PDB file of C-alpha atoms in Angstrom:
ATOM      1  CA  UNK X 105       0.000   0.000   0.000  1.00 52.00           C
ATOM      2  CA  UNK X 106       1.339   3.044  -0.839  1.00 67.00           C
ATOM      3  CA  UNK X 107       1.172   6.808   0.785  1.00 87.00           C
ATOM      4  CA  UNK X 108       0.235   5.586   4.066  1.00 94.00           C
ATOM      5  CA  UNK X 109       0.216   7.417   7.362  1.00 96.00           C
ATOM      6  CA  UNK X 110       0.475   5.866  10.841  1.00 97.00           C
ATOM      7  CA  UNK X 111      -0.614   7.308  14.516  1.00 97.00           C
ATOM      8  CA  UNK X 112       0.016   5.653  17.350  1.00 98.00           C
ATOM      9  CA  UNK X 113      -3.480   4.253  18.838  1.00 97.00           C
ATOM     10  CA  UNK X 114      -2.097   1.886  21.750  1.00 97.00           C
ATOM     11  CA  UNK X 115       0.360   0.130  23.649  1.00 97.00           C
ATOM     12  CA  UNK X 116       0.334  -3.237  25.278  1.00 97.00           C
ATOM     13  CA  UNK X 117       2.309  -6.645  26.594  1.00 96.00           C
ATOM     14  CA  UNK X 118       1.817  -9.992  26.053  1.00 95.00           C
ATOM     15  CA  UNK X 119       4.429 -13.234  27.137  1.00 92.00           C
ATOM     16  CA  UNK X 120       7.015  -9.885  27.626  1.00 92.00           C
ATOM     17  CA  UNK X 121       6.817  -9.016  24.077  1.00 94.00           C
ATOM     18  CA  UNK X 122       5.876  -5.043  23.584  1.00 96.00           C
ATOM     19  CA  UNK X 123       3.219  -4.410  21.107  1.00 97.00           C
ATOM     20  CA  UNK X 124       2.473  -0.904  19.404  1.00 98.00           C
ATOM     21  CA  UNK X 125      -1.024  -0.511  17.680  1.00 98.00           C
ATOM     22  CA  UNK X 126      -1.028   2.064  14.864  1.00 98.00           C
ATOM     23  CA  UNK X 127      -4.069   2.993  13.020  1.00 97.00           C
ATOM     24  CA  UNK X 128      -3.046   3.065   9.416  1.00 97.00           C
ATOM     25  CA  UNK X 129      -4.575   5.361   6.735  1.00 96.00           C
ATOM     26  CA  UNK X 130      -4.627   6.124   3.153  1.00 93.00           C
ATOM     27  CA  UNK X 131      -6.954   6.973   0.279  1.00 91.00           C
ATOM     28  CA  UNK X 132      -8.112   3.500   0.194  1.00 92.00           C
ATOM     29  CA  UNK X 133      -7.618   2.418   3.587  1.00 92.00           C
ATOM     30  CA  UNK X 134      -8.101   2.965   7.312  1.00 94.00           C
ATOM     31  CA  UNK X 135      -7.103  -0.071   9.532  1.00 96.00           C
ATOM     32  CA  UNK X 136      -5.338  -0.848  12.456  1.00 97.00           C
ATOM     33  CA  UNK X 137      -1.976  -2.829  12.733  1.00 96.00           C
ATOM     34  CA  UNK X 138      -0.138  -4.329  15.678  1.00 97.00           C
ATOM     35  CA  UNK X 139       3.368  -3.919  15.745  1.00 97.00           C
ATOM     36  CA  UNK X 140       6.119  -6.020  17.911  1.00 96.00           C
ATOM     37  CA  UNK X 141       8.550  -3.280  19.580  1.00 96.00           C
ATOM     38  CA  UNK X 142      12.056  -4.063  20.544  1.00 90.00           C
ATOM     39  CA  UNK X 143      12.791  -2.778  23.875  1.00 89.00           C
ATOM     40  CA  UNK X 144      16.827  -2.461  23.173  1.00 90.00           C
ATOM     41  CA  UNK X 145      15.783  -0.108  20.068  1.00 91.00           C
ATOM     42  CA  UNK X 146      16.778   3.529  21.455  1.00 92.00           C
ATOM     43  CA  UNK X 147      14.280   5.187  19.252  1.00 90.00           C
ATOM     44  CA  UNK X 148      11.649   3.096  21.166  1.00 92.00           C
ATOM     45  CA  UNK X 149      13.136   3.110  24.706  1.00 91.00           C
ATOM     46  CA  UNK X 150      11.827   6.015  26.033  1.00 92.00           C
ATOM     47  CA  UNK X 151       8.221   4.760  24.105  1.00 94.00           C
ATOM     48  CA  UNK X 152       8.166   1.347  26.031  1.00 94.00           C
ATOM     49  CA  UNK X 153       9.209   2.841  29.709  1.00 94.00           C
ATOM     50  CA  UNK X 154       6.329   5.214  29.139  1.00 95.00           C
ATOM     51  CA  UNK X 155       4.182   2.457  27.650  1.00 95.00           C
ATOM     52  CA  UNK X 156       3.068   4.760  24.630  1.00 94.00           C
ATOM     53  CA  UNK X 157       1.706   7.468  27.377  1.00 94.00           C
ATOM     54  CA  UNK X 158       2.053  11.199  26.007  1.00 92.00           C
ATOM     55  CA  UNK X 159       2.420   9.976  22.037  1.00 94.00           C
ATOM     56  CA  UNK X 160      -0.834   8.569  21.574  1.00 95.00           C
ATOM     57  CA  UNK X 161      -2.560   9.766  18.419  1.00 95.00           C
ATOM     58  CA  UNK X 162       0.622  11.239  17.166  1.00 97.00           C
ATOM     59  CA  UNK X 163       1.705  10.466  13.512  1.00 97.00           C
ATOM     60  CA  UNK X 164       4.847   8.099  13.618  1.00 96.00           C
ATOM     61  CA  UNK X 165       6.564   9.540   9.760  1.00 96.00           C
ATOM     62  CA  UNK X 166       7.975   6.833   7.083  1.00 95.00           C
ATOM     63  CA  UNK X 167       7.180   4.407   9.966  1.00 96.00           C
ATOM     64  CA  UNK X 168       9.054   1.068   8.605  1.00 95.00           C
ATOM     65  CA  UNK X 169       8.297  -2.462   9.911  1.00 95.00           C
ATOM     66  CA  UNK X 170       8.878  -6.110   8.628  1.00 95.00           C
ATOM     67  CA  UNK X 171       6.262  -8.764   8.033  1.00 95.00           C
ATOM     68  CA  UNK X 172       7.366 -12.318   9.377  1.00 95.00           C
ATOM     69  CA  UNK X 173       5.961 -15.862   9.537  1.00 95.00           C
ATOM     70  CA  UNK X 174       6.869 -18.623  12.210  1.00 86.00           C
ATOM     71  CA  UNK X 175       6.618 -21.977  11.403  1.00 89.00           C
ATOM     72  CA  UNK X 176       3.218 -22.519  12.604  1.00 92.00           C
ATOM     73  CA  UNK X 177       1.933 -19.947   9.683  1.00 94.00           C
ATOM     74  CA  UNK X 178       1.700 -16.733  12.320  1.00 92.00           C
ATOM     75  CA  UNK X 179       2.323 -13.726  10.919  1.00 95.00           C
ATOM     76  CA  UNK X 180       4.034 -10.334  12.684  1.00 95.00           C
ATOM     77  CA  UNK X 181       4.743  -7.172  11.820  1.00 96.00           C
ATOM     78  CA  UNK X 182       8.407  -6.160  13.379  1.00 95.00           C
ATOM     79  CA  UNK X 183       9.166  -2.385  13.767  1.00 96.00           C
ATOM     80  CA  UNK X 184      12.302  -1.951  11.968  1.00 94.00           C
ATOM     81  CA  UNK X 185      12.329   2.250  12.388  1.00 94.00           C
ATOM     82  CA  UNK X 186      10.889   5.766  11.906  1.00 94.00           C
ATOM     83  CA  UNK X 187      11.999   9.293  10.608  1.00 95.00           C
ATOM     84  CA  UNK X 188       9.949  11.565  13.572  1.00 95.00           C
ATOM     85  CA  UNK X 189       6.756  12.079  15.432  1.00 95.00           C
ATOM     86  CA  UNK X 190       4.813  14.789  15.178  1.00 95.00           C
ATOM     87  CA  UNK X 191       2.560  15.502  17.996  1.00 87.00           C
TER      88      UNK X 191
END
């Protein structure tokens, strides 16, 4: 999909994974996607201690993640990086 725009909607754990959850937007779509954080990232550091508090709803720019599958067929979207956020 091209030309699309992310904001940060939530923040969560599960098994002591961190999750992001970004709505997702463009001309032809508006969906949410769930993102698995790194906590040794230092552009998400700050993000994870705070557990997303004081950036929800802001736009994450050229926000960059990888798709993987397991070998039981799950797929996950891994954040890889992003340019800014603008509140």
């Amino acid at each position: 999909m091209n030309n699309l725009r992310y904001w940060l909607a939530d923040y969560f754990e599960d098994n002591q994974e961190h999750y992001f959850v970004f709505y997702a937007q463009n001309e032809s779509l508006c969906a949410q996607v769930v993102i698995k954080a790194d906590i040794d990232n230092p552009k998400l550091k700050q993000l994870i201690k705070n557990k997303g508090k004081g950036r929800f709803n802001a736009e994450f720019k050229n926000l960059k993640f990888e798709i993987t599958t397991d070998d039981s067929g799950d797929t996950e979207f891994v954040y890889i990086s992003h340019d800014r956020i603008i509140d």
